[in-house]
């Protein structure tokens, strides 16, 4: 089977998009594309006619053409079948991600899919197989890889400033119930179904925010790869009569080269929002939460604004420049803007994407693997290769 590693496809001067799913995340995507050049939303698909009407109103208010409406249970399929679509952008509930992505690729479309791209190992293998067979891009929209701190530290590593990285930490720590009640800036990645899914899962069903930036630092399936993990999940408490509060999953991962990784999910306790984002190297240390911290070997520790100012020296990649561009325009979320602007930039120029089908499979596979390990009392579980 031909690989899709570093896949280059025919340049697309104007990327025509079919946007599937107009919940909170999908509607924000539609709004965000008013800032992004080189793409137009041609079709919108959803179960709700009311959301479709609202979406077209938003398109019109931003000076864009109204999209063709596709409504109903099979709307996603009709979108995949359209000949005048280059990119199918999937913002549905995650249990449908793989089905839609596979169908879109089989119809010759490139795919952008929200996280996680799959929920089982079998789905991960099927995604990779389909991408290789069709030679279509499968881009998982992991926006945390386009976080300013992540982009800066990635450039630091490319310049050799961390030395040898020996340990990383990542997480998704976010009280979703509090986000709903307070309308915090981070409430665009959930609805009630996400809260319930996390509570019922038993492992970490939402691992990609934590592992994505780490995977790019370590060069998964290029320079290193995840080999095994152990996972435990705390019992939680149902004293509120609803989903368990305090049910936290913690996983330890070891790579082939011996790097250790701590990964955590906590969406119910009152801890402050954090993705931890810790990098330990032989020459430098960096951490984003709770306060930006940067330490080079035998130098004074920089924290807060001092650390941020130093890190700005490394905001030189194409994606970092797009992040800065989005910030200057006042977009609602710069890392989302940088992610989509970079995706369209690569499709227009026929370049390989920053995140490929192997990334989507590797990162998403942790959902099932952490559950399997936790259900067996923290048993060591081997992580399959997808390339």
GROMACS .gro file of C-alpha atoms in nm:
model
  387
    1UNK     CA    1   0.000   0.000   0.000
    2UNK     CA    2   0.149   0.342  -0.092
    3UNK     CA    3   0.229   0.562   0.206
    4UNK     CA    4   0.069   0.899   0.278
    5UNK     CA    5   0.372   1.020   0.471
    6UNK     CA    6   0.464   1.361   0.330
    7UNK     CA    7   0.175   1.328   0.085
    8UNK     CA    8   0.162   1.602  -0.178
    9UNK     CA    9  -0.150   1.650  -0.389
   10UNK     CA   10  -0.248   1.872  -0.680
   11UNK     CA   11  -0.267   2.238  -0.569
   12UNK     CA   12  -0.620   2.374  -0.522
   13UNK     CA   13  -0.635   2.751  -0.593
   14UNK     CA   14  -0.974   2.791  -0.422
   15UNK     CA   15  -1.068   2.521  -0.173
   16UNK     CA   16  -1.440   2.438  -0.183
   17UNK     CA   17  -1.560   2.309   0.154
   18UNK     CA   18  -1.855   2.099   0.266
   19UNK     CA   19  -1.900   2.168   0.639
   20UNK     CA   20  -2.075   1.884   0.821
   21UNK     CA   21  -2.214   1.950   1.169
   22UNK     CA   22  -2.328   2.291   1.289
   23UNK     CA   23  -2.318   2.254   1.664
   24UNK     CA   24  -2.100   2.484   1.872
   25UNK     CA   25  -1.773   2.373   1.713
   26UNK     CA   26  -1.908   2.368   1.358
   27UNK     CA   27  -2.064   2.713   1.385
   28UNK     CA   28  -1.742   2.860   1.518
   29UNK     CA   29  -1.556   2.702   1.227
   30UNK     CA   30  -1.799   2.862   0.984
   31UNK     CA   31  -1.749   3.201   1.151
   32UNK     CA   32  -1.371   3.162   1.154
   33UNK     CA   33  -1.352   3.101   0.779
   34UNK     CA   34  -1.468   3.457   0.719
   35UNK     CA   35  -1.105   3.551   0.799
   36UNK     CA   36  -0.938   3.280   0.590
   37UNK     CA   37  -0.853   3.347   0.228
   38UNK     CA   38  -0.844   3.085  -0.043
   39UNK     CA   39  -1.146   2.886   0.072
   40UNK     CA   40  -1.523   2.902   0.051
   41UNK     CA   41  -1.793   2.704   0.226
   42UNK     CA   42  -2.006   2.564  -0.055
   43UNK     CA   43  -2.226   2.316   0.136
   44UNK     CA   44  -2.349   2.300   0.495
   45UNK     CA   45  -2.499   1.980   0.636
   46UNK     CA   46  -2.680   1.922   0.964
   47UNK     CA   47  -2.977   1.746   1.120
   48UNK     CA   48  -3.133   2.078   1.223
   49UNK     CA   49  -3.294   2.303   0.964
   50UNK     CA   50  -3.285   2.592   1.212
   51UNK     CA   51  -2.907   2.566   1.250
   52UNK     CA   52  -2.866   2.555   0.873
   53UNK     CA   53  -3.069   2.875   0.834
   54UNK     CA   54  -2.865   3.043   1.109
   55UNK     CA   55  -2.541   2.934   0.942
   56UNK     CA   56  -2.642   3.089   0.611
   57UNK     CA   57  -2.735   3.408   0.790
   58UNK     CA   58  -2.385   3.419   0.940
   59UNK     CA   59  -2.230   3.362   0.599
   60UNK     CA   60  -2.435   3.644   0.450
   61UNK     CA   61  -2.362   3.881   0.740
   62UNK     CA   62  -1.988   3.831   0.686
   63UNK     CA   63  -2.017   3.914   0.316
   64UNK     CA   64  -1.988   3.556   0.192
   65UNK     CA   65  -2.216   3.365  -0.044
   66UNK     CA   66  -2.487   3.150   0.112
   67UNK     CA   67  -2.409   2.779   0.105
   68UNK     CA   68  -2.627   2.502  -0.033
   69UNK     CA   69  -2.826   2.343   0.251
   70UNK     CA   70  -2.819   1.967   0.308
   71UNK     CA   71  -3.050   1.858   0.590
   72UNK     CA   72  -3.133   1.525   0.751
   73UNK     CA   73  -2.984   1.191   0.854
   74UNK     CA   74  -2.811   1.138   0.518
   75UNK     CA   75  -2.701   1.498   0.464
   76UNK     CA   76  -2.339   1.410   0.540
   77UNK     CA   77  -2.343   1.142   0.270
   78UNK     CA   78  -2.486   1.379   0.010
   79UNK     CA   79  -2.208   1.625   0.095
   80UNK     CA   80  -1.943   1.359   0.034
   81UNK     CA   81  -2.099   1.277  -0.304
   82UNK     CA   82  -2.085   1.631  -0.443
   83UNK     CA   83  -1.841   1.675  -0.733
   84UNK     CA   84  -1.768   2.040  -0.656
   85UNK     CA   85  -1.619   1.977  -0.309
   86UNK     CA   86  -1.245   1.958  -0.235
   87UNK     CA   87  -1.252   1.932   0.144
   88UNK     CA   88  -1.508   1.771   0.373
   89UNK     CA   89  -1.481   1.936   0.715
   90UNK     CA   90  -1.634   1.720   0.992
   91UNK     CA   91  -1.760   1.883   1.312
   92UNK     CA   92  -2.005   1.617   1.428
   93UNK     CA   93  -2.017   1.414   1.749
   94UNK     CA   94  -1.700   1.204   1.761
   95UNK     CA   95  -1.868   0.862   1.726
   96UNK     CA   96  -1.948   0.950   1.362
   97UNK     CA   97  -1.606   1.090   1.268
   98UNK     CA   98  -1.456   0.776   1.116
   99UNK     CA   99  -1.764   0.680   0.913
  100UNK     CA  100  -1.789   1.022   0.751
  101UNK     CA  101  -1.415   1.059   0.695
  102UNK     CA  102  -1.387   0.722   0.521
  103UNK     CA  103  -1.682   0.793   0.293
  104UNK     CA  104  -1.544   1.134   0.203
  105UNK     CA  105  -1.202   0.994   0.110
  106UNK     CA  106  -1.363   0.716  -0.094
  107UNK     CA  107  -1.539   0.990  -0.291
  108UNK     CA  108  -1.205   1.155  -0.363
  109UNK     CA  109  -1.229   1.432  -0.104
  110UNK     CA  110  -0.966   1.555   0.135
  111UNK     CA  111  -1.083   1.548   0.496
  112UNK     CA  112  -1.050   1.772   0.799
  113UNK     CA  113  -1.198   1.600   1.104
  114UNK     CA  114  -1.244   1.718   1.460
  115UNK     CA  115  -1.074   1.532   1.745
  116UNK     CA  116  -1.051   1.248   1.804
  117UNK     CA  117  -1.061   1.115   1.447
  118UNK     CA  118  -1.152   0.767   1.574
  119UNK     CA  119  -1.265   0.600   1.895
  120UNK     CA  120  -1.130   0.245   1.847
  121UNK     CA  121  -0.813   0.079   1.721
  122UNK     CA  122  -1.010  -0.082   1.439
  123UNK     CA  123  -1.132   0.260   1.325
  124UNK     CA  124  -0.776   0.395   1.337
  125UNK     CA  125  -0.652   0.118   1.108
  126UNK     CA  126  -0.944   0.173   0.871
  127UNK     CA  127  -0.873   0.547   0.847
  128UNK     CA  128  -0.509   0.484   0.757
  129UNK     CA  129  -0.598   0.212   0.506
  130UNK     CA  130  -0.850   0.439   0.334
  131UNK     CA  131  -0.611   0.735   0.321
  132UNK     CA  132  -0.340   0.515   0.169
  133UNK     CA  133  -0.578   0.358  -0.083
  134UNK     CA  134  -0.729   0.688  -0.195
  135UNK     CA  135  -0.415   0.903  -0.151
  136UNK     CA  136  -0.630   1.172   0.009
  137UNK     CA  137  -0.531   1.398   0.297
  138UNK     CA  138  -0.676   1.317   0.639
  139UNK     CA  139  -0.614   1.618   0.861
  140UNK     CA  140  -0.721   1.595   1.224
  141UNK     CA  141  -0.799   1.946   1.346
  142UNK     CA  142  -0.592   1.934   1.665
  143UNK     CA  143  -0.577   2.304   1.738
  144UNK     CA  144  -0.346   2.268   2.039
  145UNK     CA  145  -0.062   2.193   1.798
  146UNK     CA  146  -0.107   2.555   1.685
  147UNK     CA  147  -0.095   2.701   2.035
  148UNK     CA  148   0.163   2.981   2.040
  149UNK     CA  149   0.367   2.813   2.315
  150UNK     CA  150   0.363   2.481   2.128
  151UNK     CA  151   0.481   2.645   1.805
  152UNK     CA  152   0.759   2.835   1.983
  153UNK     CA  153   0.890   2.533   2.173
  154UNK     CA  154   0.874   2.320   1.857
  155UNK     CA  155   1.102   2.572   1.687
  156UNK     CA  156   1.331   2.571   1.992
  157UNK     CA  157   1.363   2.195   1.960
  158UNK     CA  158   1.434   2.216   1.587
  159UNK     CA  159   1.724   2.447   1.676
  160UNK     CA  160   1.854   2.193   1.929
  161UNK     CA  161   1.798   2.416   2.231
  162UNK     CA  162   1.634   2.148   2.447
  163UNK     CA  163   1.919   1.908   2.386
  164UNK     CA  164   1.779   1.557   2.420
  165UNK     CA  165   1.415   1.555   2.531
  166UNK     CA  166   1.368   1.291   2.800
  167UNK     CA  167   1.019   1.361   2.942
  168UNK     CA  168   0.700   1.546   2.841
  169UNK     CA  169   0.363   1.610   3.004
  170UNK     CA  170   0.032   1.701   2.846
  171UNK     CA  171  -0.331   1.709   2.954
  172UNK     CA  172  -0.683   1.829   2.907
  173UNK     CA  173  -0.789   1.964   3.246
  174UNK     CA  174  -1.110   2.159   3.203
  175UNK     CA  175  -1.419   2.175   3.424
  176UNK     CA  176  -1.678   2.148   3.147
  177UNK     CA  177  -1.976   2.204   3.377
  178UNK     CA  178  -1.824   2.531   3.499
  179UNK     CA  179  -1.746   2.633   3.140
  180UNK     CA  180  -2.113   2.605   3.052
  181UNK     CA  181  -2.228   2.813   3.346
  182UNK     CA  182  -1.965   3.084   3.313
  183UNK     CA  183  -1.930   3.092   2.933
  184UNK     CA  184  -1.550   3.074   2.957
  185UNK     CA  185  -1.332   3.117   2.647
  186UNK     CA  186  -1.265   2.744   2.638
  187UNK     CA  187  -1.625   2.627   2.608
  188UNK     CA  188  -1.616   2.571   2.232
  189UNK     CA  189  -1.499   2.209   2.250
  190UNK     CA  190  -1.788   2.048   2.430
  191UNK     CA  191  -2.157   1.998   2.458
  192UNK     CA  192  -2.339   1.779   2.708
  193UNK     CA  193  -2.266   1.469   2.500
  194UNK     CA  194  -1.894   1.526   2.548
  195UNK     CA  195  -1.924   1.555   2.926
  196UNK     CA  196  -2.128   1.235   2.945
  197UNK     CA  197  -1.895   1.051   2.707
  198UNK     CA  198  -1.589   1.135   2.916
  199UNK     CA  199  -1.765   1.032   3.236
  200UNK     CA  200  -1.876   0.697   3.096
  201UNK     CA  201  -1.559   0.604   2.909
  202UNK     CA  202  -1.329   0.458   3.174
  203UNK     CA  203  -1.007   0.583   3.016
  204UNK     CA  204  -0.912   0.899   2.828
  205UNK     CA  205  -1.148   0.941   2.530
  206UNK     CA  206  -1.008   1.287   2.452
  207UNK     CA  207  -0.630   1.240   2.441
  208UNK     CA  208  -0.525   1.447   2.142
  209UNK     CA  209  -0.504   1.792   2.309
  210UNK     CA  210  -0.238   1.656   2.540
  211UNK     CA  211  -0.047   1.424   2.308
  212UNK     CA  212  -0.055   1.628   1.984
  213UNK     CA  213   0.210   1.891   2.063
  214UNK     CA  214   0.427   1.623   2.228
  215UNK     CA  215   0.400   1.398   1.922
  216UNK     CA  216   0.519   1.678   1.697
  217UNK     CA  217   0.811   1.758   1.928
  218UNK     CA  218   0.924   1.396   1.933
  219UNK     CA  219   0.855   1.333   1.563
  220UNK     CA  220   0.623   1.035   1.600
  221UNK     CA  221   0.644   0.785   1.310
  222UNK     CA  222   0.947   0.972   1.181
  223UNK     CA  223   1.206   0.988   1.460
  224UNK     CA  224   1.031   0.802   1.743
  225UNK     CA  225   0.701   0.635   1.826
  226UNK     CA  226   0.488   0.534   2.125
  227UNK     CA  227   0.557   0.179   2.234
  228UNK     CA  228   0.355   0.103   2.549
  229UNK     CA  229   0.138   0.263   2.818
  230UNK     CA  230  -0.019   0.209   3.157
  231UNK     CA  231  -0.339   0.387   3.257
  232UNK     CA  232  -0.544   0.426   3.574
  233UNK     CA  233  -0.876   0.601   3.631
  234UNK     CA  234  -0.986   0.732   3.970
  235UNK     CA  235  -1.325   0.616   4.093
  236UNK     CA  236  -1.498   0.954   4.103
  237UNK     CA  237  -1.811   1.031   4.302
  238UNK     CA  238  -2.173   1.049   4.191
  239UNK     CA  239  -2.289   1.251   4.489
  240UNK     CA  240  -2.437   1.510   4.255
  241UNK     CA  241  -2.669   1.248   4.105
  242UNK     CA  242  -2.532   1.300   3.755
  243UNK     CA  243  -2.195   1.220   3.596
  244UNK     CA  244  -1.910   1.117   3.829
  245UNK     CA  245  -1.715   1.412   3.966
  246UNK     CA  246  -1.343   1.364   4.013
  247UNK     CA  247  -1.309   1.075   3.769
  248UNK     CA  248  -0.958   1.143   3.637
  249UNK     CA  249  -0.753   0.933   3.396
  250UNK     CA  250  -0.374   0.934   3.416
  251UNK     CA  251  -0.156   0.751   3.164
  252UNK     CA  252   0.218   0.694   3.145
  253UNK     CA  253   0.357   0.633   2.797
  254UNK     CA  254   0.702   0.519   2.694
  255UNK     CA  255   0.840   0.577   2.346
  256UNK     CA  256   1.073   0.350   2.150
  257UNK     CA  257   1.366   0.580   2.234
  258UNK     CA  258   1.280   0.578   2.604
  259UNK     CA  259   1.111   0.916   2.643
  260UNK     CA  260   0.849   0.914   2.920
  261UNK     CA  261   0.516   1.094   2.875
  262UNK     CA  262   0.252   1.181   3.135
  263UNK     CA  263  -0.097   1.228   2.988
  264UNK     CA  264  -0.406   1.325   3.189
  265UNK     CA  265  -0.777   1.393   3.144
  266UNK     CA  266  -0.989   1.572   3.405
  267UNK     CA  267  -1.313   1.742   3.300
  268UNK     CA  268  -1.504   1.751   3.631
  269UNK     CA  269  -1.290   1.875   3.920
  270UNK     CA  270  -1.261   2.248   4.001
  271UNK     CA  271  -0.896   2.263   3.896
  272UNK     CA  272  -0.808   2.561   3.677
  273UNK     CA  273  -0.792   2.499   3.302
  274UNK     CA  274  -0.460   2.346   3.201
  275UNK     CA  275  -0.293   2.140   2.931
  276UNK     CA  276   0.030   2.133   3.140
  277UNK     CA  277   0.258   2.138   2.832
  278UNK     CA  278   0.584   2.043   3.001
  279UNK     CA  279   0.907   1.967   2.814
  280UNK     CA  280   1.216   1.835   2.995
  281UNK     CA  281   1.540   1.831   2.798
  282UNK     CA  282   1.905   1.794   2.883
  283UNK     CA  283   1.968   2.162   2.799
  284UNK     CA  284   1.636   2.335   2.872
  285UNK     CA  285   1.298   2.308   3.042
  286UNK     CA  286   0.968   2.471   2.945
  287UNK     CA  287   0.616   2.461   3.082
  288UNK     CA  288   0.307   2.662   2.989
  289UNK     CA  289   0.070   2.602   3.283
  290UNK     CA  290   0.001   2.731   3.545
  291UNK     CA  291   0.249   3.004   3.451
  292UNK     CA  292   0.482   3.015   3.148
  293UNK     CA  293   0.825   2.899   3.261
  294UNK     CA  294   1.152   2.869   3.070
  295UNK     CA  295   1.486   2.751   3.205
  296UNK     CA  296   1.807   2.701   3.011
  297UNK     CA  297   2.085   2.497   3.170
  298UNK     CA  298   2.270   2.698   3.440
  299UNK     CA  299   2.071   3.018   3.376
  300UNK     CA  300   1.811   3.215   3.568
  301UNK     CA  301   1.458   3.078   3.546
  302UNK     CA  302   1.226   3.298   3.341
  303UNK     CA  303   0.858   3.306   3.436
  304UNK     CA  304   0.543   3.487   3.328
  305UNK     CA  305   0.595   3.777   3.088
  306UNK     CA  306   0.973   3.733   3.087
  307UNK     CA  307   0.937   3.376   2.965
  308UNK     CA  308   0.679   3.482   2.706
  309UNK     CA  309   0.906   3.754   2.571
  310UNK     CA  310   1.197   3.512   2.536
  311UNK     CA  311   0.977   3.254   2.363
  312UNK     CA  312   0.866   3.512   2.106
  313UNK     CA  313   1.214   3.487   1.957
  314UNK     CA  314   1.114   3.143   1.832
  315UNK     CA  315   0.781   3.239   1.671
  316UNK     CA  316   0.925   3.205   1.321
  317UNK     CA  317   0.744   2.912   1.158
  318UNK     CA  318   0.471   2.955   0.897
  319UNK     CA  319   0.211   2.856   1.154
  320UNK     CA  320   0.345   3.097   1.417
  321UNK     CA  321   0.332   3.379   1.163
  322UNK     CA  322  -0.031   3.289   1.092
  323UNK     CA  323  -0.102   3.288   1.468
  324UNK     CA  324   0.036   3.642   1.490
  325UNK     CA  325  -0.170   3.739   1.184
  326UNK     CA  326  -0.487   3.611   1.349
  327UNK     CA  327  -0.406   3.794   1.669
  328UNK     CA  328  -0.365   4.122   1.482
  329UNK     CA  329  -0.703   4.070   1.314
  330UNK     CA  330  -0.870   4.005   1.647
  331UNK     CA  331  -0.993   3.654   1.574
  332UNK     CA  332  -1.170   3.478   1.861
  333UNK     CA  333  -0.909   3.202   1.891
  334UNK     CA  334  -0.568   3.245   1.729
  335UNK     CA  335  -0.467   2.880   1.737
  336UNK     CA  336  -0.786   2.778   1.556
  337UNK     CA  337  -0.719   3.045   1.296
  338UNK     CA  338  -0.356   2.938   1.251
  339UNK     CA  339  -0.464   2.575   1.216
  340UNK     CA  340  -0.719   2.641   0.942
  341UNK     CA  341  -0.518   2.908   0.763
  342UNK     CA  342  -0.221   2.670   0.750
  343UNK     CA  343  -0.442   2.383   0.625
  344UNK     CA  344  -0.574   2.596   0.339
  345UNK     CA  345  -0.227   2.732   0.265
  346UNK     CA  346  -0.093   2.377   0.223
  347UNK     CA  347  -0.387   2.264   0.008
  348UNK     CA  348  -0.348   2.569  -0.216
  349UNK     CA  349   0.025   2.507  -0.264
  350UNK     CA  350   0.007   2.129  -0.287
  351UNK     CA  351   0.224   2.086   0.025
  352UNK     CA  352   0.222   1.799   0.277
  353UNK     CA  353   0.003   1.881   0.577
  354UNK     CA  354   0.132   1.935   0.931
  355UNK     CA  355  -0.092   1.655   1.064
  356UNK     CA  356  -0.147   1.340   0.858
  357UNK     CA  357  -0.348   1.017   0.870
  358UNK     CA  358  -0.082   0.843   1.080
  359UNK     CA  359  -0.096   1.123   1.337
  360UNK     CA  360  -0.476   1.099   1.346
  361UNK     CA  361  -0.459   0.724   1.408
  362UNK     CA  362  -0.171   0.725   1.659
  363UNK     CA  363  -0.308   1.003   1.875
  364UNK     CA  364  -0.670   0.882   1.861
  365UNK     CA  365  -0.573   0.522   1.943
  366UNK     CA  366  -0.496   0.628   2.300
  367UNK     CA  367  -0.869   0.655   2.368
  368UNK     CA  368  -0.925   0.279   2.353
  369UNK     CA  369  -0.582   0.183   2.484
  370UNK     CA  370  -0.613   0.392   2.803
  371UNK     CA  371  -0.953   0.238   2.869
  372UNK     CA  372  -0.823  -0.118   2.819
  373UNK     CA  373  -0.532  -0.060   3.056
  374UNK     CA  374  -0.744   0.110   3.324
  375UNK     CA  375  -1.009  -0.162   3.315
  376UNK     CA  376  -0.733  -0.417   3.379
  377UNK     CA  377  -0.595  -0.236   3.680
  378UNK     CA  378  -0.318  -0.048   3.507
  379UNK     CA  379  -0.189  -0.333   3.293
  380UNK     CA  380   0.087  -0.252   3.043
  381UNK     CA  381  -0.065  -0.224   2.695
  382UNK     CA  382   0.134  -0.224   2.373
  383UNK     CA  383   0.061   0.061   2.131
  384UNK     CA  384   0.021  -0.058   1.769
  385UNK     CA  385   0.206   0.091   1.476
  386UNK     CA  386  -0.005   0.242   1.199
  387UNK     CA  387   0.269   0.304   0.943
   0.00000   0.00000   0.00000
